[in-house]
Amino acid sequence: MKIKNNILKLGLLSLTTLTLSGCSDFLELEPLDVIVLEKFWNEEGDVEDIVKGCYSAMQEQVVIDRMMAWGEFRSDNIAGGTNVDNDINLSNIFKENINASNAYTSWGEFYDIINRCNTVLYYAPRVAEKDPYYTESELNATRAEVTAIRELMYFYLIRAFHNVPYTTQPYLDDTQNMDQPALPFNDVLDSLILNLESVKDYAVKKYPVTKTYYQRGRITREAIHAMLSEMYLWKGDYQKAVQYADLVIQNKLDEFEERERERSMSTAKLIDGFPLIDDRPTTGNTYGEAYNAIFGRGNSTESIFELVYWNSNTALENKGVAIRYGNSKTYPGYVKASDFVGGDVKDATFEVFRDQYDTRYYENMHASGSSFGINKYATQTVLVTPASNAVNASYGSLWPENYCHANWIIYRLSDVMLMKAEALTEMINESDSTEMGKAYNDTLASQVMTIVNAVNKRSSCSSSYKEIERPETKRDLQNLVMTERQRELMFEGKRWFDLVRRSLRENSTSYLTQMASRKATANTGASSKLSRIDAIFWPYNIDELKVNSSLVQNPAFGSGENNSYEHTGK
C-alpha cells in the first residue's frame, strides 16, 4: 500500500461549496506529521472540512475510472470504442491482456481516501475534547460517516484485487512502516461488516431539506444499510442480506408515504408495492421519466448514495463519464456497448433484453454509425415512443466535453431490490423435498419474481405487459436475476462484480467465462485466461510490489511483469 504523505491533499471544501460554486481549489496542507493540533485540529469545522474532502476525492477522474474499469469493463457489457488504442492500458483490458504495469491496476487514490478517513477517526475525538459545540452525537455521526467511506473504498479494493493490505490506523509520518501484507478477502470483508455494524445506528438518518444534495450525496444510515446488504451477499449470509435490503426498501416506502401526505393531488403510485419511478407517462405516450429522473436530473427519490456533480460550468466535472462513455464532441467515447449487447434488440436475439419494448435498451445506449455508444450518464434526456410494431427513441444533448455533470450512482433502490432477489434465490433448498420445505421454497421464489417483475415492468412500454414466468429450477432463477441485474444496472460499474461474486459462490468461473466470451472478437481467448479463480481479479501494480516488500503478486499473473497467465490448476 502506497500512501504519499508528503503530497497528501486534504480537500477543505464543503460539499456545498463543491456543488454550488464549483470551486475546485484544494488547501495544500503541510505533511500530516508536522501539523500541530493547535494549528488545525481545533474545532468541528476542521473535521467537517476533511470529511467533505473525502467526497471530493471520490469524485476525481482516476477514482471514477477505476470504479468503471474494475466493476464493468471486463464484462460482456463493454468493448473498446473511439480511439481506444490511444489508451493502450484500456485497450489491453478488452483483450484480457492485463499485467502489473497496466495503469488501471493502481490503487493509490483509494488508499489516500482510506488514510483521510483513518486520520479523521484519529483526530476527531481530540477535537471533541477542545470544542464544546462538537457534541458526542455529532462525533459519533462523524465516525459513522467516515467509517462507511473507508469501508466502501476497501470494498471496491477487495472486489477488484481479492486480497489487499488492510489497516484502520492513519499514516501520519514517513517513519511509519508501510509494508503491509495482503489480508485474505474474507478476513477483510468480515472487518468491514463488523465496523459498519458498530457505527450504523449513529449515522445521520436524514439531512434537513435545506441541504438539497446531502440526502443523496453524503453517507446516511440508509446508505450503510445498502452497503451491509451487499457485503452480506458477498459473504453468503443471505438472511442478513435480505434483512438490510428490507430496511432500505422500507425507508423508501416511508419516504414515499411522507411525500404522498404532503401532496393534496398526487399522481404518484407504487409499482407492485415498490416506490420505483415509473418510466410510463401519466399522460401521452412518451416514456423515459425514470431515466431522466435518475440519470438526467440526478438525486432522484430512488437514489441512496451518489457522487454529486453540480450542473454548472464552473463546477468540478465528471471526466470519467465524459472521456470513457462519450461527450458532445466524441461519441462513443473510449468505450462503447459490446456488439453482443448493442445488437440484442436490433437483431432480435433477446439474450439480454426481454423484448423490443424494454425502454432500458434505448436509454442505456444508442446507435452511432455501426456501433452502439453508451448513452447512460452521457446523455441528459431520453424520450422513448412506442409505435405500431416499432419503438422510436430521441435523445437530448450529450454533455459537453469539458462540462459533464452527470452524478455517479453508487447505490439506488432497484439495485438493492435485486440484491434481495439474489439472496432469496440462494436461500432456496431444492434438496428439501418435505412439504414444509417445498412451501418455503415456493414462498422464496414468489418473492423473487415479485421483485424481478416490478423492476422489469416499470421499464416496459408495451401496451400489454406480460409478467415474466417463474422458472422451474433454482439455476434458471439464478440466471434470471443475474440477467435482470444486467439490464437494469448496465454500465453502472456492477456487472463484472456480479459475475465475480457468482464465481466465488460456485467456486467456478464457468458462468463468468460463458458471459464474458459473448462480447466482441477482440476478447477471443478470454475463456482460457479466466478459467482460474485468481485470474478474475486484477494483478497488483508493479510499483506497489516495488515499495511494499510484503506484497506477493496474484499467482494467476506469474511475475506480473508481462502478459502471461499461469494455467496450472483451476
Coordinates of C-alpha atoms in Angstrom, one line a residue:
M1 CA 0.0 0.0 0.0
K2 CA 1.5 3.3 -1.1
I3 CA 0.5 6.5 0.8
K4 CA 2.2 9.7 -0.3
N5 CA 2.2 11.5 3.0
N6 CA 4.3 14.5 1.8
I7 CA 1.9 15.4 -1.0
L8 CA -1.3 14.3 0.6
K9 CA -4.0 16.9 -0.2
L10 CA -6.8 17.2 2.2
G11 CA -9.8 18.8 0.4
L12 CA -11.1 21.6 2.7
L13 CA -14.1 22.5 0.6
S14 CA -17.5 21.6 1.8
L15 CA -19.7 19.6 -0.4
T16 CA -22.0 22.6 -0.6
T17 CA -19.1 24.6 -2.0
L18 CA -18.2 21.9 -4.5
T19 CA -21.8 21.6 -5.7
L20 CA -22.9 25.2 -5.6
S21 CA -20.0 27.3 -6.5
G22 CA -18.0 24.7 -8.4
C23 CA -14.7 25.8 -6.9
S24 CA -12.1 23.1 -7.3
D25 CA -9.1 24.5 -5.3
F26 CA -7.7 22.5 -2.5
L27 CA -5.8 23.7 0.5
E28 CA -2.3 22.1 0.3
L29 CA -1.5 21.2 3.9
E30 CA 1.8 20.6 5.4
P31 CA 2.7 16.9 5.8
L32 CA 0.5 15.4 8.5
D33 CA 3.5 14.7 10.7
V34 CA 4.2 18.4 11.1
I35 CA 0.7 19.6 11.5
V36 CA 0.3 20.7 15.2
L37 CA -3.1 20.3 16.8
E38 CA -3.4 23.9 17.9
K39 CA -2.8 24.9 14.2
F40 CA -5.6 22.9 12.6
W41 CA -7.4 20.2 14.5
N42 CA -9.2 22.6 16.9
E43 CA -12.9 22.7 16.1
E44 CA -15.7 20.7 14.5
G45 CA -15.4 22.8 11.3
D46 CA -11.9 21.4 10.8
V47 CA -13.1 17.9 11.0
E48 CA -16.0 18.6 8.7
D49 CA -13.7 20.1 6.0
I50 CA -11.6 17.0 5.9
V51 CA -14.7 14.7 5.7
K52 CA -16.0 16.7 2.8
G53 CA -12.6 16.4 1.2
C54 CA -13.1 12.7 1.2
Y55 CA -16.1 13.1 -1.1
S56 CA -14.3 15.4 -3.4
A57 CA -11.5 12.9 -3.6
M58 CA -14.0 10.2 -4.7
Q59 CA -15.2 12.5 -7.5
E60 CA -11.8 12.7 -9.1
Q61 CA -11.5 11.1 -12.6
V62 CA -8.9 8.5 -11.5
V63 CA -11.3 7.1 -8.9
I64 CA -14.4 7.1 -11.2
D65 CA -12.2 5.5 -14.0
R66 CA -11.4 2.6 -11.6
M67 CA -15.0 2.2 -10.4
M68 CA -15.9 1.8 -14.1
A69 CA -12.9 -0.4 -15.1
W70 CA -12.9 -2.7 -12.1
G71 CA -16.7 -3.1 -12.0
E72 CA -17.6 -3.2 -15.6
F73 CA -15.0 -3.1 -18.4
R74 CA -14.1 -6.8 -18.3
S75 CA -17.7 -7.9 -18.6
D76 CA -19.8 -8.7 -21.6
N77 CA -21.4 -5.2 -21.5
I78 CA -18.5 -3.1 -22.8
A79 CA -15.9 -3.1 -25.6
G80 CA -13.3 -0.7 -26.9
G81 CA -14.7 2.5 -28.5
T82 CA -13.4 5.5 -30.4
N83 CA -9.6 5.7 -30.4
V84 CA -9.4 3.2 -27.6
D85 CA -5.9 2.2 -28.9
N86 CA -4.7 5.7 -27.8
D87 CA -5.0 4.3 -24.3
I88 CA -3.1 1.0 -24.5
N89 CA -3.9 0.2 -20.9
L90 CA -7.6 0.4 -21.6
S91 CA -7.2 -1.5 -24.9
N92 CA -5.5 -4.3 -23.2
I93 CA -8.3 -4.7 -20.7
F94 CA -10.7 -5.6 -23.5
K95 CA -8.3 -8.2 -24.8
E96 CA -7.8 -9.7 -21.3
N97 CA -4.2 -8.8 -21.8
I98 CA -3.6 -7.3 -18.3
N99 CA -0.3 -7.2 -16.5
A100 CA 1.1 -5.4 -13.5
S101 CA 2.2 -2.4 -15.5
N102 CA -1.4 -1.6 -16.5
A103 CA -2.3 1.8 -15.1
Y104 CA -5.7 0.6 -14.1
T105 CA -4.2 -1.7 -11.5
S106 CA -3.0 1.3 -9.5
W107 CA -4.9 1.8 -6.2
G108 CA -3.1 4.8 -4.6
E109 CA -6.1 7.2 -4.7
F110 CA -8.3 4.6 -2.9
Y111 CA -5.7 4.3 -0.1
D112 CA -5.4 8.0 0.1
I113 CA -9.1 8.3 0.8
I114 CA -8.8 5.5 3.3
N115 CA -6.0 7.3 5.0
R116 CA -8.0 10.6 5.2
C117 CA -10.8 8.6 6.9
N118 CA -8.4 7.0 9.3
T119 CA -6.9 10.4 10.1
V120 CA -10.3 11.9 10.9
L121 CA -11.1 8.9 13.1
Y122 CA -7.8 9.5 14.9
Y123 CA -8.2 13.3 15.4
A124 CA -11.9 13.8 15.8
P125 CA -12.2 12.6 19.4
R126 CA -9.3 15.1 20.3
V127 CA -11.2 17.9 18.6
A128 CA -14.3 17.0 20.6
E129 CA -12.3 17.5 23.8
K130 CA -11.5 21.0 22.7
D131 CA -14.7 22.2 21.0
P132 CA -17.6 22.2 23.4
Y133 CA -20.0 22.6 20.5
Y134 CA -18.9 19.3 18.9
T135 CA -21.3 17.1 20.8
E136 CA -21.0 13.3 21.4
S137 CA -23.8 12.6 18.9
E138 CA -22.1 14.7 16.3
L139 CA -18.8 13.0 16.9
N140 CA -20.5 9.6 16.6
A141 CA -22.1 10.7 13.3
T142 CA -18.7 11.7 12.0
R143 CA -17.3 8.3 13.0
A144 CA -20.2 6.5 11.2
E145 CA -19.8 8.6 8.0
V146 CA -16.0 8.3 7.6
T147 CA -16.0 4.6 8.6
A148 CA -18.6 4.0 5.9
I149 CA -16.5 5.9 3.3
R150 CA -13.4 3.9 4.3
E151 CA -15.2 0.6 4.2
L152 CA -16.7 1.5 0.8
M153 CA -13.1 2.1 -0.6
Y154 CA -11.9 -1.2 0.9
F155 CA -15.0 -2.9 -0.6
Y156 CA -14.0 -1.7 -4.1
L157 CA -10.5 -2.9 -3.5
I158 CA -11.3 -6.5 -2.4
R159 CA -13.8 -7.0 -5.2
A160 CA -11.1 -5.9 -7.7
F161 CA -8.0 -7.5 -6.2
H162 CA -9.4 -10.1 -3.8
N163 CA -6.7 -9.9 -1.0
V164 CA -5.5 -6.4 -0.1
P165 CA -3.5 -4.7 2.6
Y166 CA -5.8 -3.5 5.4
T167 CA -5.3 -1.1 8.2
T168 CA -7.5 1.2 10.3
Q169 CA -4.6 3.2 11.5
P170 CA -3.6 6.5 9.9
Y171 CA -0.2 7.1 8.4
L172 CA 0.8 10.4 9.9
D173 CA 4.5 10.5 9.0
D174 CA 7.1 8.8 6.8
T175 CA 8.8 6.9 9.6
Q176 CA 5.9 4.5 9.9
N177 CA 6.3 1.1 8.4
M178 CA 4.1 0.9 5.3
D179 CA 5.0 -2.7 4.3
Q180 CA 1.7 -4.4 4.8
P181 CA 0.9 -7.9 3.5
A182 CA -2.4 -8.5 1.7
L183 CA -5.0 -10.0 4.1
P184 CA -7.4 -12.6 2.9
F185 CA -10.6 -11.4 1.2
N186 CA -12.9 -13.0 3.8
D187 CA -11.0 -11.5 6.7
V188 CA -11.2 -8.0 5.2
L189 CA -14.9 -8.4 4.4
D190 CA -15.6 -9.6 7.9
S191 CA -13.8 -6.5 9.3
L192 CA -15.8 -4.2 7.0
I193 CA -19.1 -5.7 8.2
L194 CA -18.1 -5.6 11.8
N195 CA -17.1 -2.0 11.6
L196 CA -20.2 -0.9 9.8
E197 CA -22.4 -2.9 12.3
S198 CA -20.8 -1.0 15.1
V199 CA -21.5 2.5 13.7
K200 CA -24.6 2.2 11.6
D201 CA -27.1 3.4 14.3
Y202 CA -25.0 6.6 14.8
A203 CA -25.2 7.7 11.1
V204 CA -27.4 10.6 10.1
K205 CA -30.8 9.2 9.2
K206 CA -32.0 12.2 7.2
Y207 CA -30.5 15.6 6.4
P208 CA -32.6 18.8 6.5
V209 CA -34.5 19.6 3.3
T210 CA -32.5 22.8 3.1
K211 CA -29.3 20.7 2.4
T212 CA -30.5 19.7 -1.0
Y213 CA -27.6 17.5 -2.1
Y214 CA -26.7 16.0 1.3
Q215 CA -29.5 13.4 1.4
R216 CA -28.2 11.5 -1.6
G217 CA -24.7 12.9 -1.8
R218 CA -23.5 12.0 1.6
I219 CA -23.5 8.7 3.5
T220 CA -26.6 8.2 5.6
R221 CA -27.9 5.3 7.6
E222 CA -29.8 4.1 4.5
A223 CA -26.5 4.0 2.6
I224 CA -24.8 2.0 5.3
H225 CA -27.8 -0.5 5.2
A226 CA -27.3 -0.8 1.4
M227 CA -23.6 -1.5 1.9
L228 CA -24.3 -4.1 4.5
S229 CA -26.9 -5.8 2.3
E230 CA -24.3 -6.1 -0.5
M231 CA -21.5 -7.2 1.8
Y232 CA -23.6 -9.9 3.4
L233 CA -24.5 -11.0 -0.1
W234 CA -20.8 -11.5 -0.9
K235 CA -20.2 -13.2 2.5
G236 CA -23.0 -15.7 1.8
D237 CA -25.1 -14.6 4.8
Y238 CA -28.4 -14.4 2.8
Q239 CA -30.7 -13.8 5.8
K240 CA -28.7 -10.7 6.7
A241 CA -28.6 -9.5 3.1
V242 CA -32.4 -9.7 3.0
Q243 CA -32.7 -8.0 6.4
Y244 CA -30.7 -5.0 5.4
A245 CA -32.3 -4.8 1.9
D246 CA -35.7 -4.7 3.7
L247 CA -34.6 -1.8 5.8
V248 CA -33.7 0.1 2.7
I249 CA -36.9 -0.8 0.9
Q250 CA -39.0 0.2 4.0
N251 CA -37.2 3.5 4.3
K252 CA -38.0 4.3 0.7
L253 CA -41.6 3.3 1.3
D254 CA -41.7 5.7 4.3
E255 CA -40.3 8.5 2.2
F256 CA -42.9 7.7 -0.5
E257 CA -45.7 7.9 2.1
E258 CA -44.3 11.1 3.5
R259 CA -44.3 12.7 0.0
E260 CA -47.9 11.5 -0.5
R261 CA -49.1 13.2 2.7
E262 CA -47.5 16.4 1.6
R263 CA -49.5 16.4 -1.7
S264 CA -53.1 17.2 -2.0
M265 CA -53.4 15.9 -5.6
S266 CA -50.8 13.3 -6.0
T267 CA -50.3 11.3 -9.2
A268 CA -47.5 9.1 -7.8
K269 CA -48.1 5.4 -7.4
L270 CA -46.3 2.2 -6.3
I271 CA -45.2 -0.5 -8.8
D272 CA -46.2 -3.8 -7.3
G273 CA -45.7 -2.4 -3.9
F274 CA -42.3 -0.8 -4.5
P275 CA -41.7 3.0 -4.8
L276 CA -40.0 3.0 -8.1
I277 CA -40.1 5.9 -10.5
D278 CA -42.4 4.8 -13.4
D279 CA -41.0 5.1 -16.8
R280 CA -44.5 5.2 -18.1
P281 CA -46.1 8.6 -18.7
T282 CA -49.1 9.9 -16.7
T283 CA -50.3 11.4 -20.0
G284 CA -49.4 10.9 -23.6
N285 CA -47.3 8.0 -25.0
T286 CA -43.7 9.0 -24.4
Y287 CA -41.6 7.1 -22.0
G288 CA -38.2 7.9 -20.3
E289 CA -39.2 9.5 -17.0
A290 CA -37.2 7.0 -14.9
Y291 CA -34.1 7.6 -16.9
N292 CA -34.5 11.4 -16.9
A293 CA -35.0 11.5 -13.1
I294 CA -32.4 9.0 -12.1
F295 CA -29.6 9.8 -14.6
G296 CA -30.5 13.1 -16.1
R297 CA -31.6 15.3 -13.2
G298 CA -30.0 13.1 -10.6
N299 CA -30.6 12.9 -6.8
S300 CA -33.9 11.1 -7.5
T301 CA -36.2 9.6 -4.9
E302 CA -34.7 6.2 -5.8
S303 CA -31.2 7.2 -5.1
I304 CA -29.5 6.0 -1.9
F305 CA -25.9 7.4 -2.4
E306 CA -24.4 9.1 -5.4
L307 CA -21.4 11.3 -6.1
V308 CA -22.9 14.7 -6.9
Y309 CA -21.5 16.9 -9.7
W310 CA -23.3 20.3 -9.6
N311 CA -24.6 21.3 -13.0
S312 CA -22.5 24.4 -13.5
N313 CA -19.7 25.0 -16.0
T314 CA -17.6 26.4 -13.1
A315 CA -18.0 23.2 -11.1
L316 CA -16.0 20.0 -10.9
E317 CA -16.9 17.9 -13.9
N318 CA -17.3 14.1 -14.2
K319 CA -14.4 13.5 -16.5
G320 CA -14.6 9.7 -16.2
V321 CA -18.0 9.7 -17.9
A322 CA -17.1 12.3 -20.5
I323 CA -13.9 10.5 -21.6
R324 CA -14.9 6.9 -21.2
Y325 CA -18.6 7.0 -22.2
G326 CA -18.6 10.0 -24.6
N327 CA -19.4 13.6 -24.9
S328 CA -20.8 16.1 -27.5
K329 CA -17.5 16.1 -29.3
T330 CA -16.6 12.4 -29.2
Y331 CA -19.2 9.7 -29.2
P332 CA -18.8 6.9 -28.5
G333 CA -16.0 7.6 -26.0
Y334 CA -13.1 5.3 -25.4
V335 CA -15.6 2.6 -24.6
K336 CA -18.9 1.5 -26.1
A337 CA -21.6 -1.1 -25.7
S338 CA -20.3 -4.5 -26.9
D339 CA -21.5 -5.8 -30.2
F340 CA -23.4 -8.5 -28.3
V341 CA -25.3 -6.1 -26.2
G342 CA -25.8 -3.4 -28.8
G343 CA -27.3 -5.9 -31.3
D344 CA -29.5 -7.6 -28.7
V345 CA -32.8 -5.9 -29.7
K346 CA -31.8 -4.6 -33.1
D347 CA -31.1 -8.2 -34.3
A348 CA -34.0 -9.6 -32.2
T349 CA -31.7 -12.0 -30.4
F350 CA -33.2 -11.1 -27.0
E351 CA -30.5 -12.8 -24.9
V352 CA -30.3 -9.8 -22.5
F353 CA -33.4 -7.7 -23.0
R354 CA -36.7 -9.4 -22.9
D355 CA -38.3 -7.8 -25.9
Q356 CA -38.2 -4.6 -28.0
Y357 CA -40.4 -2.8 -25.5
D358 CA -37.8 -2.7 -22.8
T359 CA -37.1 1.1 -22.6
R360 CA -33.8 0.4 -20.9
Y361 CA -32.3 -0.8 -24.2
Y362 CA -32.9 2.6 -25.7
E363 CA -32.0 4.5 -22.6
N364 CA -28.7 2.6 -22.0
M365 CA -27.3 3.0 -25.5
H366 CA -28.0 4.3 -28.9
A367 CA -26.6 3.7 -32.4
S368 CA -23.7 5.8 -33.6
G369 CA -22.7 4.6 -37.1
S370 CA -22.1 0.9 -36.9
S371 CA -21.5 1.0 -33.2
F372 CA -23.7 1.5 -30.1
G373 CA -22.4 4.2 -27.9
I374 CA -23.1 4.2 -24.1
N375 CA -26.0 6.6 -23.5
K376 CA -26.4 6.1 -19.8
Y377 CA -24.9 9.1 -17.9
A378 CA -23.6 10.7 -21.1
T379 CA -26.9 11.9 -22.4
Q380 CA -29.1 14.2 -20.3
T381 CA -32.6 13.2 -21.5
V382 CA -34.2 10.3 -23.4
L383 CA -37.7 10.0 -24.9
V384 CA -38.9 6.6 -25.9
T385 CA -42.1 6.3 -28.0
P386 CA -43.7 3.0 -28.9
A387 CA -45.4 2.8 -32.3
S388 CA -47.1 0.1 -34.2
N389 CA -44.6 -2.8 -34.3
A390 CA -41.7 -0.5 -33.6
V391 CA -40.2 1.6 -30.8
N392 CA -38.6 5.0 -31.5
A393 CA -36.2 6.9 -29.3
S394 CA -35.0 10.5 -29.4
Y395 CA -32.1 11.8 -27.3
G396 CA -31.2 15.1 -25.7
S397 CA -27.8 16.7 -25.7
L398 CA -24.7 14.8 -24.8
W399 CA -22.8 16.5 -22.0
P400 CA -20.1 18.9 -23.4
E401 CA -16.6 17.5 -23.5
N402 CA -15.3 19.5 -20.5
Y403 CA -18.6 20.1 -18.7
C404 CA -20.1 16.7 -17.9
H405 CA -22.1 16.9 -14.7
A406 CA -23.7 13.5 -14.5
N407 CA -23.8 12.2 -11.0
W408 CA -22.2 8.8 -10.5
I409 CA -24.6 6.5 -8.6
I410 CA -23.2 4.1 -6.0
Y411 CA -26.5 2.7 -4.7
R412 CA -30.1 3.0 -5.8
L413 CA -33.3 1.3 -4.9
S414 CA -33.6 -1.2 -7.8
D415 CA -30.1 -2.3 -7.1
V416 CA -30.9 -3.2 -3.5
M417 CA -34.2 -4.8 -4.5
L418 CA -32.3 -7.1 -6.9
M419 CA -29.7 -7.9 -4.2
K420 CA -32.6 -9.1 -2.1
A421 CA -33.9 -11.2 -5.0
E422 CA -30.4 -12.8 -5.4
A423 CA -30.2 -13.5 -1.7
L424 CA -33.7 -15.0 -1.6
T425 CA -32.8 -17.2 -4.6
E426 CA -29.7 -18.6 -2.8
M427 CA -31.9 -19.4 0.2
I428 CA -33.9 -21.9 -1.9
N429 CA -33.0 -25.5 -0.9
E430 CA -34.1 -27.8 -3.8
S431 CA -32.9 -30.9 -1.9
D432 CA -35.6 -30.3 0.8
S433 CA -38.5 -32.4 -0.5
T434 CA -40.7 -32.1 2.6
E435 CA -44.0 -30.3 2.3
M436 CA -42.8 -27.6 4.6
G437 CA -39.5 -27.3 2.6
K438 CA -41.3 -27.1 -0.7
A439 CA -43.7 -24.5 0.6
Y440 CA -40.8 -22.4 1.9
N441 CA -39.0 -22.6 -1.4
D442 CA -42.2 -21.6 -3.2
T443 CA -42.6 -18.6 -1.0
L444 CA -39.0 -17.5 -1.6
A445 CA -39.3 -17.9 -5.4
S446 CA -42.6 -16.0 -5.4
Q447 CA -40.9 -13.1 -3.6
V448 CA -38.1 -13.1 -6.1
M449 CA -40.5 -13.0 -9.0
T450 CA -42.4 -10.1 -7.4
I451 CA -39.2 -8.1 -7.3
V452 CA -38.0 -9.0 -10.8
N453 CA -41.3 -8.2 -12.4
A454 CA -41.6 -4.9 -10.6
V455 CA -38.2 -3.8 -11.9
N456 CA -38.9 -5.1 -15.3
K457 CA -42.5 -3.8 -15.6
R458 CA -41.6 -0.2 -14.8
S459 CA -39.3 -0.1 -17.9
S460 CA -41.8 -1.7 -20.3
C461 CA -43.5 0.4 -22.9
S462 CA -45.7 -2.5 -24.1
S463 CA -49.4 -1.8 -24.2
S464 CA -50.0 -5.3 -22.9
Y465 CA -47.2 -6.2 -20.4
K466 CA -46.9 -9.9 -19.7
E467 CA -45.2 -10.8 -16.4
I468 CA -42.1 -13.0 -16.6
E469 CA -43.0 -16.5 -15.8
R470 CA -41.3 -18.2 -12.9
P471 CA -38.5 -20.7 -13.9
E472 CA -38.8 -24.2 -12.8
T473 CA -35.3 -24.6 -11.4
K474 CA -33.2 -22.7 -9.0
R475 CA -30.4 -22.5 -11.6
D476 CA -32.8 -20.8 -14.1
L477 CA -34.0 -18.5 -11.4
Q478 CA -30.4 -17.5 -10.6
N479 CA -29.8 -16.8 -14.3
L480 CA -33.0 -14.7 -14.4
V481 CA -32.0 -12.5 -11.5
M482 CA -28.5 -12.0 -12.9
T483 CA -29.9 -11.0 -16.3
E484 CA -32.3 -8.6 -14.7
R485 CA -29.4 -7.0 -12.8
Q486 CA -27.5 -6.8 -16.1
R487 CA -30.2 -4.9 -18.0
E488 CA -31.2 -2.7 -15.0
L489 CA -27.7 -1.7 -13.9
M490 CA -25.9 -1.8 -17.2
F491 CA -22.8 0.5 -17.4
E492 CA -23.1 1.4 -13.7
G493 CA -20.0 -0.4 -12.6
K494 CA -21.8 -3.5 -11.3
R495 CA -21.7 -6.3 -13.9
W496 CA -18.2 -7.7 -13.5
F497 CA -18.5 -7.6 -9.7
D498 CA -21.8 -9.6 -10.1
L499 CA -20.0 -12.2 -12.2
V500 CA -17.1 -12.4 -9.8
R501 CA -19.5 -12.8 -6.8
R502 CA -21.2 -15.7 -8.5
S503 CA -17.8 -17.3 -9.4
L504 CA -16.7 -17.2 -5.7
R505 CA -20.0 -18.6 -4.6
E506 CA -19.8 -21.5 -7.1
N507 CA -16.0 -21.9 -6.8
S508 CA -16.0 -21.9 -10.6
T509 CA -15.6 -19.3 -13.4
S510 CA -17.8 -21.3 -15.8
Y511 CA -20.7 -18.9 -15.8
L512 CA -18.4 -15.8 -15.9
T513 CA -16.4 -17.1 -18.8
Q514 CA -19.6 -18.0 -20.7
M515 CA -20.8 -14.5 -20.3
A516 CA -17.5 -12.7 -20.9
S517 CA -16.9 -14.6 -24.1
R518 CA -20.1 -13.4 -25.7
K519 CA -18.7 -10.0 -26.5
A520 CA -16.7 -8.8 -29.5
T521 CA -14.0 -10.9 -31.1
A522 CA -11.3 -8.8 -29.5
N523 CA -11.9 -10.8 -26.4
T524 CA -11.0 -14.1 -28.1
G525 CA -9.2 -16.4 -25.6
A526 CA -10.9 -14.9 -22.6
S527 CA -12.3 -18.3 -21.6
S528 CA -8.9 -19.9 -21.2
K529 CA -7.4 -16.9 -19.5
L530 CA -10.3 -16.7 -17.0
S531 CA -10.6 -20.4 -16.2
R532 CA -8.8 -19.9 -12.9
I533 CA -10.4 -18.0 -10.0
D534 CA -7.4 -15.9 -9.3
A535 CA -7.5 -14.6 -12.9
I536 CA -10.8 -12.9 -12.5
F537 CA -9.2 -10.4 -10.1
W538 CA -6.6 -7.9 -11.1
P539 CA -2.8 -8.1 -10.6
Y540 CA -1.1 -5.8 -8.1
N541 CA 0.6 -2.9 -9.8
I542 CA 4.3 -3.2 -10.3
D543 CA 5.0 0.0 -8.4
E544 CA 3.2 -1.4 -5.4
L545 CA 5.3 -4.5 -5.5
K546 CA 8.4 -2.4 -5.5
V547 CA 7.5 -0.3 -2.5
N548 CA 5.8 -3.0 -0.5
S549 CA 8.1 -6.0 0.0
S550 CA 5.3 -7.8 1.9
L551 CA 3.0 -7.9 -1.1
V552 CA 3.0 -11.1 -3.2
Q553 CA 1.7 -11.0 -6.7
N554 CA -1.6 -12.7 -7.7
P555 CA -0.4 -16.1 -8.9
A556 CA -2.6 -16.0 -12.0
F557 CA -0.3 -13.3 -13.4
G558 CA 3.0 -15.0 -12.9
S559 CA 5.6 -12.4 -12.1
G560 CA 3.1 -9.7 -13.3
E561 CA 5.7 -8.1 -15.5
N562 CA 4.4 -9.5 -18.7
N563 CA 1.1 -10.5 -20.2
S564 CA 1.4 -14.2 -19.4
Y565 CA -1.1 -16.1 -17.3
E566 CA -0.4 -19.2 -15.3
H567 CA -2.7 -22.0 -16.4
T568 CA -1.9 -24.6 -13.7
G569 CA -4.8 -25.6 -11.5
K570 CA -8.3 -24.3 -11.6

